[in-house]
Short mmCIF file of C-alpha atoms and ligand atoms in Angstrom, two decimals:
data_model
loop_
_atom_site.label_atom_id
_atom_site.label_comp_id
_atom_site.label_asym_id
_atom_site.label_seq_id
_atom_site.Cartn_x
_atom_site.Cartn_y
_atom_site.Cartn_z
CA UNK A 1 16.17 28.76 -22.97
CA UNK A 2 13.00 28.37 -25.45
CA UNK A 3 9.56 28.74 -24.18
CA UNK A 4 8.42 25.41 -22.85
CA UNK A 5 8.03 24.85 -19.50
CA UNK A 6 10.95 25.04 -17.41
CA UNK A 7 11.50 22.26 -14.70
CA UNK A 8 14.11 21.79 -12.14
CA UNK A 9 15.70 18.67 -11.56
CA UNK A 10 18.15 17.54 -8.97
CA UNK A 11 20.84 15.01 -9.34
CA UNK A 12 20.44 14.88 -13.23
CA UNK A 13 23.91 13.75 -13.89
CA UNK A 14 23.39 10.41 -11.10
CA UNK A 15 22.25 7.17 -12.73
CA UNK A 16 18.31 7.98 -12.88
CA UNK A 17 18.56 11.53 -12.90
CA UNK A 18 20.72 11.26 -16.15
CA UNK A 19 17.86 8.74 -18.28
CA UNK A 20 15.48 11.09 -17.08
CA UNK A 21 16.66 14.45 -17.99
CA UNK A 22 17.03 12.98 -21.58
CA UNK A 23 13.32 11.63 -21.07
CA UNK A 24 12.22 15.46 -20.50
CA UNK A 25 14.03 17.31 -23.11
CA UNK A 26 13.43 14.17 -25.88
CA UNK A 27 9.49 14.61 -24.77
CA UNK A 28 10.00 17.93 -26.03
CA UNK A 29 7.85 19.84 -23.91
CA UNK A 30 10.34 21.07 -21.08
CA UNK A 31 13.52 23.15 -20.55
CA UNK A 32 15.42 21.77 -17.70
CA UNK A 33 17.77 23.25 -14.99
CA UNK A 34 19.56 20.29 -13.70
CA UNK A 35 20.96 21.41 -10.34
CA UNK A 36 23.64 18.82 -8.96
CA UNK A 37 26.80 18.53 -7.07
CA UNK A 38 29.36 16.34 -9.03
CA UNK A 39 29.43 13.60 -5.86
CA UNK A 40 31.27 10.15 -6.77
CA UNK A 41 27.87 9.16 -7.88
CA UNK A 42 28.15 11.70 -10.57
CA UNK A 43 29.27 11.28 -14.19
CA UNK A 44 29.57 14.64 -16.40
CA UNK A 45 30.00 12.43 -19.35
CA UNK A 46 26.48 11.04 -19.17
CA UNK A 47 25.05 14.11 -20.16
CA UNK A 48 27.91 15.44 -22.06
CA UNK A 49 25.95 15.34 -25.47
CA UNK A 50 23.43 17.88 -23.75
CA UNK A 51 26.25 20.58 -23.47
CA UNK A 52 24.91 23.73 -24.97
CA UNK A 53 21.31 22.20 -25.93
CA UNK A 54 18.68 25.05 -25.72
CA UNK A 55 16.43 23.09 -23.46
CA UNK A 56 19.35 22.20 -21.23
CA UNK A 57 20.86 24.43 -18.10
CA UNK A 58 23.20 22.27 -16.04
CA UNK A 59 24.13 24.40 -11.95
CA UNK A 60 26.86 22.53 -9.93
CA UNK A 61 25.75 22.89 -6.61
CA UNK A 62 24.78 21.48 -3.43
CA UNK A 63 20.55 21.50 -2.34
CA UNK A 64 21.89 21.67 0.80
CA UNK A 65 22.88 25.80 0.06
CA UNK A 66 19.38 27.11 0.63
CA UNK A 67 20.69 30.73 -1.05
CA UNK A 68 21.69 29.03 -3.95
CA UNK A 69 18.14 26.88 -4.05
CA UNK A 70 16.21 30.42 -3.72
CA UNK A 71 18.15 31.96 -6.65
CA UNK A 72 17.08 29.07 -8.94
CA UNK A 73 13.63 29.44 -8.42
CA UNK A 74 13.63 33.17 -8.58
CA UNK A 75 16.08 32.64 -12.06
CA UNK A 76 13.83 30.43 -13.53
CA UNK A 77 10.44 30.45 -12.34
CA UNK A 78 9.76 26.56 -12.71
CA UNK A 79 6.48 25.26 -13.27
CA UNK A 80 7.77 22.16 -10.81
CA UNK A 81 10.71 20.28 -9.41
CA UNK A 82 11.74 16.43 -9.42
CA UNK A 83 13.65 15.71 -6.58
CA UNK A 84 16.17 12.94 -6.84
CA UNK A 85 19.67 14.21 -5.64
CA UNK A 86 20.32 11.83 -2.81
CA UNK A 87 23.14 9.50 -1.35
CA UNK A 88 21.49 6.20 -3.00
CA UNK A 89 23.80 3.55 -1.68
CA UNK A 90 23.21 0.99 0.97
CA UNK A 91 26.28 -0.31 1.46
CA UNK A 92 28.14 3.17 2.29
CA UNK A 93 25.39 4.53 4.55
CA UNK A 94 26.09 1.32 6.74
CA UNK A 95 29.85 2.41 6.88
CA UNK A 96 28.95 6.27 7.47
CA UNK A 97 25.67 7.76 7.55
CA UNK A 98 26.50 11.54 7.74
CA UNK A 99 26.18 12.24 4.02
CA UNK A 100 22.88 10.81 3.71
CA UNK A 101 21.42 12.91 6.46
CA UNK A 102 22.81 15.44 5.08
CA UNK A 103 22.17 15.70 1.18
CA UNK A 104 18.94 13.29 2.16
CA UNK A 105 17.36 15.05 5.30
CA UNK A 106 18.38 18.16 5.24
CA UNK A 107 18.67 19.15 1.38
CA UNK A 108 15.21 17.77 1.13
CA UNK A 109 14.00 20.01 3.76
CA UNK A 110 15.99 22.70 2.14
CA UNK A 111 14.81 22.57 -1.63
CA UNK A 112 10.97 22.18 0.63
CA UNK A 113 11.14 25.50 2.34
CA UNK A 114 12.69 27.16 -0.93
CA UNK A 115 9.79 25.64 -2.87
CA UNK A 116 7.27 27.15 -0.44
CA UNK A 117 8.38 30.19 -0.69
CA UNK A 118 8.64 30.24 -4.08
CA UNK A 119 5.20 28.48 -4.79
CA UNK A 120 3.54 31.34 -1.82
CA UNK A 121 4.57 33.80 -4.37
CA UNK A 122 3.10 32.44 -7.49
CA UNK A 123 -0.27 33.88 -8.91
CA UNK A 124 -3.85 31.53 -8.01
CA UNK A 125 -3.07 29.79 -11.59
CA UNK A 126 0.60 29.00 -11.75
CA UNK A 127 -0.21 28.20 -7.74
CA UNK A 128 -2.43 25.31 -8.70
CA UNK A 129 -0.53 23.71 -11.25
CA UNK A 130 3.01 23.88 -9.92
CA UNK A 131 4.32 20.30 -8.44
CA UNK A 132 6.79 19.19 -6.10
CA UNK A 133 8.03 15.52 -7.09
CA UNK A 134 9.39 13.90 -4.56
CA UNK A 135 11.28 10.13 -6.16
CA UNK A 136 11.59 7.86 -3.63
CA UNK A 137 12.34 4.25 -2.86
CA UNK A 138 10.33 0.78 -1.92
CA UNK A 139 13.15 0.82 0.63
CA UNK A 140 11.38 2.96 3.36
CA UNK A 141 8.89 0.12 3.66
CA UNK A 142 11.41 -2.68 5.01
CA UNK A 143 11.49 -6.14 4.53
CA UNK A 144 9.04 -8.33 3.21
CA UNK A 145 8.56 -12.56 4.20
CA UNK A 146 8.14 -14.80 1.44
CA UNK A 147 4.44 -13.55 0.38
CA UNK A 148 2.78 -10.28 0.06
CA UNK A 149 3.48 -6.83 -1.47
CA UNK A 150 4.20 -3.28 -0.86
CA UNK A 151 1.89 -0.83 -1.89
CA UNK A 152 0.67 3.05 -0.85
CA UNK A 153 -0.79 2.00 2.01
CA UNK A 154 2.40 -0.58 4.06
CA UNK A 155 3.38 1.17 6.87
CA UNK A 156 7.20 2.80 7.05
CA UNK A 157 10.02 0.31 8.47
CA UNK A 158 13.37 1.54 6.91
CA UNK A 159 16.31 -0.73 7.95
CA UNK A 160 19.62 0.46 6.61
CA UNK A 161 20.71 4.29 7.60
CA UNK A 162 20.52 4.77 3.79
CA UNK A 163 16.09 3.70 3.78
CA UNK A 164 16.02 5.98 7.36
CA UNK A 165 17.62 8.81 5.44
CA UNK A 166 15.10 8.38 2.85
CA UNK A 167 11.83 7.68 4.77
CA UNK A 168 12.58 10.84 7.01
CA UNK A 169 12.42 12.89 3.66
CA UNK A 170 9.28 11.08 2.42
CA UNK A 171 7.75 12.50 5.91
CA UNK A 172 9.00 15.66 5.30
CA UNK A 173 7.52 16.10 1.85
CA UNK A 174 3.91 15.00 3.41
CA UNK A 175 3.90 17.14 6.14
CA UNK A 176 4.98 20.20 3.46
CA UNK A 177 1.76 18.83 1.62
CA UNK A 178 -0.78 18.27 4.89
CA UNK A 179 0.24 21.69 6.60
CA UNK A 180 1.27 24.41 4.35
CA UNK A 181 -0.66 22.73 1.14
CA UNK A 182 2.55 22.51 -0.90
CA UNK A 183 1.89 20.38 -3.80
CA UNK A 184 3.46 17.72 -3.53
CA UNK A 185 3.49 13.65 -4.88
CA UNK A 186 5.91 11.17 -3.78
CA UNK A 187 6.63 7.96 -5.94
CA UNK A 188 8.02 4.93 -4.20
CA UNK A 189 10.24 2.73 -6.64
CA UNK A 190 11.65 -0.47 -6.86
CA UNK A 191 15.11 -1.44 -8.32
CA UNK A 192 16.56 0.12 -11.40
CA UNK A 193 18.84 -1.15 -13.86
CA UNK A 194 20.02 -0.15 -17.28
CA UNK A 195 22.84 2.40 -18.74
CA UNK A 196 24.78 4.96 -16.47
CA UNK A 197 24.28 3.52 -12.87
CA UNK A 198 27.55 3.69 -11.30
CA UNK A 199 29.32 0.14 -10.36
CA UNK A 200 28.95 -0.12 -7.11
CA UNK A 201 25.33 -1.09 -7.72
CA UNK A 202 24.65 -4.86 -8.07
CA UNK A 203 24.13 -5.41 -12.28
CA UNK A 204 26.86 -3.04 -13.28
CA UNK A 205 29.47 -4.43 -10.96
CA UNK A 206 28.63 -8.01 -12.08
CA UNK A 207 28.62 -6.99 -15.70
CA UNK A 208 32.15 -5.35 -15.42
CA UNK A 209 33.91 -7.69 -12.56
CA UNK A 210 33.04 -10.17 -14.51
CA UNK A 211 34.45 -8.94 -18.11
CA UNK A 212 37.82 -7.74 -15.88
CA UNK A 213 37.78 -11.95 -14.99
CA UNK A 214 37.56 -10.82 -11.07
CA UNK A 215 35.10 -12.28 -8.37
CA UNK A 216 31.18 -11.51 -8.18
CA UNK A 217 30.92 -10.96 -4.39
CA UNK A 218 27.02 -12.54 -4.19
CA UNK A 219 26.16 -11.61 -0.66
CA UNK A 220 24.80 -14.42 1.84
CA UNK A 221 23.18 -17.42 0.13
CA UNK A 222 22.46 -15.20 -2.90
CA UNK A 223 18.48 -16.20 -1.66
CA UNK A 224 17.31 -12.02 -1.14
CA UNK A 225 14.65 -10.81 -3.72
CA UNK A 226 14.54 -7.57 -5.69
CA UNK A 227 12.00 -6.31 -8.11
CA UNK A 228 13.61 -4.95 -10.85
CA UNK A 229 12.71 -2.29 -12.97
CA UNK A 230 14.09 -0.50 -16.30
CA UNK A 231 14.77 3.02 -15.71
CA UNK A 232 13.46 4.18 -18.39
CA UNK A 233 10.18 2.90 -17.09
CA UNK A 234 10.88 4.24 -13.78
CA UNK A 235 11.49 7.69 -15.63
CA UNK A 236 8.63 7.67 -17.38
CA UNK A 237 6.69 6.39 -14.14
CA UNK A 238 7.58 9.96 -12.69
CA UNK A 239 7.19 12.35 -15.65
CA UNK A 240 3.31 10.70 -15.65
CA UNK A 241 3.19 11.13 -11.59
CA UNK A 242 4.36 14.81 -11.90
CA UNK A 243 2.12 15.68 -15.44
CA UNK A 244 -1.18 13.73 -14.08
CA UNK A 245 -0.57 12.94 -10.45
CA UNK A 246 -2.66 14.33 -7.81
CA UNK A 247 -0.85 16.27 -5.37
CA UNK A 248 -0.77 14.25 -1.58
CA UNK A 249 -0.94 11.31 -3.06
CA UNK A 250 1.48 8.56 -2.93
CA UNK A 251 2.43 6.04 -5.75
CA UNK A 252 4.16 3.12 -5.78
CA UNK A 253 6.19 1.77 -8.87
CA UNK A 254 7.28 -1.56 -9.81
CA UNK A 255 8.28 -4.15 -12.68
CA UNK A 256 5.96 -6.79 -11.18
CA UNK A 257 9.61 -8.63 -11.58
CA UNK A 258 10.68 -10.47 -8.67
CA UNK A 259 14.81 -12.15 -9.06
CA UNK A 260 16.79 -14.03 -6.17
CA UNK A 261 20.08 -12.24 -6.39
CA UNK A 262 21.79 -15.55 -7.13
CA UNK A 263 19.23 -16.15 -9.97
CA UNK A 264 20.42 -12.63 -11.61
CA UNK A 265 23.82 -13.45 -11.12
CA UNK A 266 23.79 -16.60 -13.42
CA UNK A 267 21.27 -14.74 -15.70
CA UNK A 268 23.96 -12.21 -16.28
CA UNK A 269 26.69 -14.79 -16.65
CA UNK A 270 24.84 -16.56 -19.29
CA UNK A 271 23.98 -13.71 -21.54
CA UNK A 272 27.73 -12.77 -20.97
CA UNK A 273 29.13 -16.10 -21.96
CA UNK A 274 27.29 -16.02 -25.26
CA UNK A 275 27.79 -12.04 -26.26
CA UNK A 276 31.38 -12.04 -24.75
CA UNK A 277 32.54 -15.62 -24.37
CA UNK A 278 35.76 -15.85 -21.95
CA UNK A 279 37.22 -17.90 -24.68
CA UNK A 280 37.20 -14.85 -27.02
CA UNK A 281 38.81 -12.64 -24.58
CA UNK A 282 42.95 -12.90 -24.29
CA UNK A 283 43.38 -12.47 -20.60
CA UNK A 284 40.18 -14.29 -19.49
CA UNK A 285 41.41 -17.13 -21.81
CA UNK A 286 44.62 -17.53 -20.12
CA UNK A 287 42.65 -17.36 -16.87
CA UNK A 288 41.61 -20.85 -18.38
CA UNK A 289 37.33 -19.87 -17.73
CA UNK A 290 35.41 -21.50 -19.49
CA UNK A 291 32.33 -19.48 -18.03
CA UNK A 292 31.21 -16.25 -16.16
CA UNK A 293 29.58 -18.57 -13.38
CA UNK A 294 33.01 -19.54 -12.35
CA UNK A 295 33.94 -16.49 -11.08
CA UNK A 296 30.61 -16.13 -8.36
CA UNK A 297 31.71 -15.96 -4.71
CA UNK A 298 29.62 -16.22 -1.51
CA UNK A 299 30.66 -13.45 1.06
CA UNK A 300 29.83 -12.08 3.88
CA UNK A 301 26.37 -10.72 4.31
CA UNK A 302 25.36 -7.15 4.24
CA UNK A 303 24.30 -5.83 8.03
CA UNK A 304 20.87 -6.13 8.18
CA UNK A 305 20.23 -7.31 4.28
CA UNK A 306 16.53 -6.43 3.63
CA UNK A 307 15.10 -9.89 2.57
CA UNK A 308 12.84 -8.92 -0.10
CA UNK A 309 11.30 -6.45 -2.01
CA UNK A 310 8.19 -6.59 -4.36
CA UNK A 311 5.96 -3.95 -5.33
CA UNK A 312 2.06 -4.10 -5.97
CA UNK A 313 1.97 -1.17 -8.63
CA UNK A 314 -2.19 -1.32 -9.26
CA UNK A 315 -2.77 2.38 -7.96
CA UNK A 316 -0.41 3.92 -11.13
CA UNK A 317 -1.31 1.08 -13.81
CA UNK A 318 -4.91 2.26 -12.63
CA UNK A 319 -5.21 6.15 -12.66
CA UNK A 320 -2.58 7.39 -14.52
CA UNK A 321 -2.20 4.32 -17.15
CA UNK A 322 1.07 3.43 -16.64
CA UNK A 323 2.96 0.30 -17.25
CA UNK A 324 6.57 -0.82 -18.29
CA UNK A 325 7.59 -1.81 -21.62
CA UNK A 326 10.83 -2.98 -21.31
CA UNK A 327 10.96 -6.79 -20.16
CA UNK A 328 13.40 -8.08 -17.84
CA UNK A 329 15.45 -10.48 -20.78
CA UNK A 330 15.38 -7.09 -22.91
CA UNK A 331 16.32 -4.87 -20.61
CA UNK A 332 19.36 -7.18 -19.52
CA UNK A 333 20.82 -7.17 -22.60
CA UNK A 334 20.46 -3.95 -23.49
CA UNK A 335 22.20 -3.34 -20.10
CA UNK A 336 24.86 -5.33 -20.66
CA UNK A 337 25.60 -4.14 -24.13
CA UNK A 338 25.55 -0.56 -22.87
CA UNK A 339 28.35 -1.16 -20.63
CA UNK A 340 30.28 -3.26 -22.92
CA UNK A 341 30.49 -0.41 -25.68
CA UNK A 342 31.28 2.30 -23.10
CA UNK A 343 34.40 1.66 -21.80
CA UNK A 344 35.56 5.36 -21.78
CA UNK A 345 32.79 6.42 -19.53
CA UNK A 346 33.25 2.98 -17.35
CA UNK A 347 37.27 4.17 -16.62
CA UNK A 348 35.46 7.78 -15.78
CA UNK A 349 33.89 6.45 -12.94
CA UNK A 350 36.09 3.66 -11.82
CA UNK A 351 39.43 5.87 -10.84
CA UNK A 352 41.58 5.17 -8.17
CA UNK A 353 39.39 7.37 -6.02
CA UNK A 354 36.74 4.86 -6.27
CA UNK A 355 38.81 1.89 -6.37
CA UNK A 356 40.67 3.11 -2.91
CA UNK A 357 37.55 3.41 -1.10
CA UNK A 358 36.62 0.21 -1.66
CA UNK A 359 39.62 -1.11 -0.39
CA UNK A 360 39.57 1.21 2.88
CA UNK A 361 35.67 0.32 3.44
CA UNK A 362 34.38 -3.36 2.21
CA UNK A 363 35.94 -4.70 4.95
CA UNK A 364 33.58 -7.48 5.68
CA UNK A 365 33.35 -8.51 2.11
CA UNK A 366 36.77 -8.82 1.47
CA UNK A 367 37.53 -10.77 4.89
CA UNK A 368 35.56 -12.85 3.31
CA UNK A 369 36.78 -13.22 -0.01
CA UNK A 370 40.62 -13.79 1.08
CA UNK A 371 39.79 -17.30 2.66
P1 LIG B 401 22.80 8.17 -7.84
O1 LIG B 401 23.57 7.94 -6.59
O2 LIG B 401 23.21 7.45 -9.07
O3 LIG B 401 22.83 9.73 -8.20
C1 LIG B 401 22.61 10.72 -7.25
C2 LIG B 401 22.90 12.08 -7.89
O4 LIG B 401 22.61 13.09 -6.90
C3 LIG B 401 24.37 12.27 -8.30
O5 LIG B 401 24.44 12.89 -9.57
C4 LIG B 401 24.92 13.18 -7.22
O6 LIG B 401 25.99 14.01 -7.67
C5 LIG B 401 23.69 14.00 -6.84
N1 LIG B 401 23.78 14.52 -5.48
C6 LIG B 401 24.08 13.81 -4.35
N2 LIG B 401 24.09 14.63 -3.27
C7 LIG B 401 23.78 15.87 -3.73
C8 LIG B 401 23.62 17.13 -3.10
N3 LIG B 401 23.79 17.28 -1.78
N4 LIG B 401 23.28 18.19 -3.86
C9 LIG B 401 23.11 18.06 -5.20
N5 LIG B 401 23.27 16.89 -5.85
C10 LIG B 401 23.60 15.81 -5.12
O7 LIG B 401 21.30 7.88 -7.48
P2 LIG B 401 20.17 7.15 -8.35
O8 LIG B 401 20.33 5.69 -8.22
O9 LIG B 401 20.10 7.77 -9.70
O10 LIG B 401 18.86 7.55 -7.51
C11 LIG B 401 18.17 8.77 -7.76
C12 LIG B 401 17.01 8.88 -6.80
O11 LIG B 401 16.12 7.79 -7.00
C13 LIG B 401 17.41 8.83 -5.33
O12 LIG B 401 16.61 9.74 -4.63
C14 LIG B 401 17.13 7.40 -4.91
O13 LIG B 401 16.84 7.33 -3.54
C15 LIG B 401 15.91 7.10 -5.76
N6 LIG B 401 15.72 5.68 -6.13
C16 LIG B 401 16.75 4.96 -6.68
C17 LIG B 401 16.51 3.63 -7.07
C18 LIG B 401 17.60 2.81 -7.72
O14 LIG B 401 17.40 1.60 -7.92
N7 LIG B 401 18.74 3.37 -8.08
C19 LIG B 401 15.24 3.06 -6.88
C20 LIG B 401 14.23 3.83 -6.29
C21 LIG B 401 14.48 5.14 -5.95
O1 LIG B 402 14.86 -0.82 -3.92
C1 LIG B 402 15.31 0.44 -4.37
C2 LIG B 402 16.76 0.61 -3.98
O2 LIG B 402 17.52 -0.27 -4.82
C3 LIG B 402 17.25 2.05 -4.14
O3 LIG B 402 16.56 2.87 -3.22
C4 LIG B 402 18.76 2.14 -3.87
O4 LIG B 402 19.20 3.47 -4.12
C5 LIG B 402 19.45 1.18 -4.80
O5 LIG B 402 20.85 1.20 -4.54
C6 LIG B 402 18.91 -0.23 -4.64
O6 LIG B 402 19.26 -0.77 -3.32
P1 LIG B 402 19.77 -2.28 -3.12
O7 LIG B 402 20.54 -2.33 -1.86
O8 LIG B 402 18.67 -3.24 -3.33
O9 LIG B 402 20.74 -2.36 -4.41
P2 LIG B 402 22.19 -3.00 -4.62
O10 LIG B 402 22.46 -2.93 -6.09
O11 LIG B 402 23.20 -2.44 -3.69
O12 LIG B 402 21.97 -4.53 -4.22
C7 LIG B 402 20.99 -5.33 -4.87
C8 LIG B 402 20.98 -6.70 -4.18
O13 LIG B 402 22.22 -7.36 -4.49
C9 LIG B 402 20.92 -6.62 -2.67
O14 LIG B 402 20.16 -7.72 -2.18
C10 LIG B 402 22.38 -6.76 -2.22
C11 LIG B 402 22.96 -7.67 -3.30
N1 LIG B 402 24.39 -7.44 -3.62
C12 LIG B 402 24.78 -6.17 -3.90
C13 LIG B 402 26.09 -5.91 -4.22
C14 LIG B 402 26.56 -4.50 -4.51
C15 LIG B 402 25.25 -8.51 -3.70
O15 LIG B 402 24.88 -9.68 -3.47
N2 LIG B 402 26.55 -8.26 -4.02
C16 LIG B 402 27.02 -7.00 -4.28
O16 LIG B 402 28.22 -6.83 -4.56
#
């Protein structure tokens, strides 16, 4: 370890966690302890490059183990946390929700009452400065109609198990804040895309079902509405939130990028047809397509598919100066590319594991697929 400041951050080898533990150590100014459990969701080879780097500790272990938790603030002495282990998907807390209470509620009350114990400890100066960041998800706010945006201030309506799971740990961390003082910020994001998000998430499954010449499962009429952001300007969102935030406060971050899923679909099919065309590629040739688009399917719906998302990011662009850099057409791209020239780490996380459960559990999308 050198002698920056030393941060913990949980579930640094996930999809976000791994852009932004490579945002902290690049910044230069932190070492990092990057406490995760290896879940499905994980990928050891997105940080593999970090292996032995001075500023980089990696702990396999669950937030859940509160002994564990204890040890690694006593070890390190952090000057703050960013919490972002969680169970992240939608679509398997609708087939079982244990795992997200679980790793969700409980290891975020876990890694609270570690940190408040820890933080009780600290001398008045190291007391005032220490920060609990708590990243969290437009989800907790529910659905929106056709107009209108979320912001700090839209009252909590999760939908799915997975946005319950995550608004019961937003609560959490503000009632850590409002009764013992803990300092604490949440931020409230939007849709990421870009390299490492495993493919059971929306852009990286269409990217690579596509290139494998199998069918993009759109669910519904494709009409639902995400705002989409890049992560590295999500991950830079939080490392402003946590450096110049003020603690009990709340903020919301978005790409002020609103895309009907069906919209993205062909998007990604286009930019695919020119930078891979099917014609170029043996087995999609034989397949006789001509183009990506040929391969989108309308399934079944997801349960209780949120409608539409769309953040109103003022409060951040206003008081801490943030804004994203990366446009949408850019970021696709670079996206796409990413996944196309990283086959080694794509076969990682697509085993058989993977693959079975998707056969055991989709079973609504694949009823509808076989007609
Ligand atoms: P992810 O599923 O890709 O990664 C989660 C990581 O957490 C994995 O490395 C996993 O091994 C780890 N983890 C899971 N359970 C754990 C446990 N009990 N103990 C220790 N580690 C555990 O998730 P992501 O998409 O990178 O999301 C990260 C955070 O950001 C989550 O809190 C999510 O709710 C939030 N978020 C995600 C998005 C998005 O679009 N992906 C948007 C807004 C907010
Ligand atoms: O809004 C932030 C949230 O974004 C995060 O909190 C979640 O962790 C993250 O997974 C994401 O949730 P979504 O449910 O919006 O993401 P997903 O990629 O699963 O789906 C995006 C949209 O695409 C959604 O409307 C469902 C649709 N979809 C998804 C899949 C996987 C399809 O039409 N077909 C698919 O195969």
């Amino acid at each position: 370890m050198t002698n920056k400041q030393t941060v913990i951050v949980t579930g640094g080898c996930g999809f976000i966690g791994a852009n932004f533990v490579r945002l902290l150590i690049q910044s230069g100014a932190y070492n990092v302890v990057n406490l995760d459990a290896l879940t499905y969701a994980a990928n050891p080879l997105s940080l593999a490059d970090l292996e032995g780097h001075p500023q980089y500790t990696f702990v396999k272990g669950n937030i859940t183990d509160r002994a564990l938790v204890a040890s690694l603030f006593e070890k390190y002495q952090p000057a703050g946390i960013f919490h972002l282990a969680a169970e992240s998907h939608v679509d398997r807390s609708i087939v079982n929700a244990e795992d997200f209470v679980q790793t969700n509620v409980v290891g975020t009350y876990t890694l609270l009452e570690a940190a408040r114990a820890y933080w009780n400890s600290l001398p008045q100066e190291r007391k005032e400065t220490f920060r609990f960041l708590h990243v969290s998800t437009d989800e907790v706010f529910g659905s929106l109609g056709p107009d209108g945006w979320f912001t700090e201030e839209t009252p909590y309506a999760p939908n799915s198990p997975y946005s319950a799971s995550k608004a019961a740990s937003d609560h959490f961390v503000r009632a850590f804040h409002h009764t013992y003082g803990l300092p604490a910020i949440i931020t409230n994001c939007s849709n990421n895309y870009g390299p490492y998000q495993f493919p059971e998430k929306m852009i990286p499954l269409m990217i690579l079902n596509a290139i494998s010449g199998k069918p993009l499962p759109v669910y519904g009429d494709g009409s639902n509405v995400r705002d989409w952001l890049y992560v590295e300007d999500h991950c830079k969102a939080v490392k402003l939130a946590f450096e110049k935030g003020t603690p009990g406060e709340v903020y919301v971050i978005g790409g002020n990028n609103e895309q009907k899923n069906i919209n993205l679909v062909h998007k990604i099919c286009d930019i695919l047809d020119e930078v891979a065309p099917p014609a170029e590629v043996p087995q999609l040739h034989q397949q006789g397509l001509k183009s990506y688009r040929e391969l989108i399917r309308f399934v079944t719906d997801r349960p209780g598919h949120d409608k539409r998302y769309a953040i109103n990011p003022a409060k951040i662009r206003r008081e801490l100066g943030w804004q994203p850099e990366v446009g949408f057409e850019a970021g696709l791209r670079r996206t796409i590319d990413w996944y196309l020239h990283h086959p080694e780490w794509v076969d990682q996380v697509s085993s058989g594991a993977y693959g079975e459960w998707i056969k055991k559990n989709y079973a609504w999308r694949e009823a509808k697929e076989a007609k």
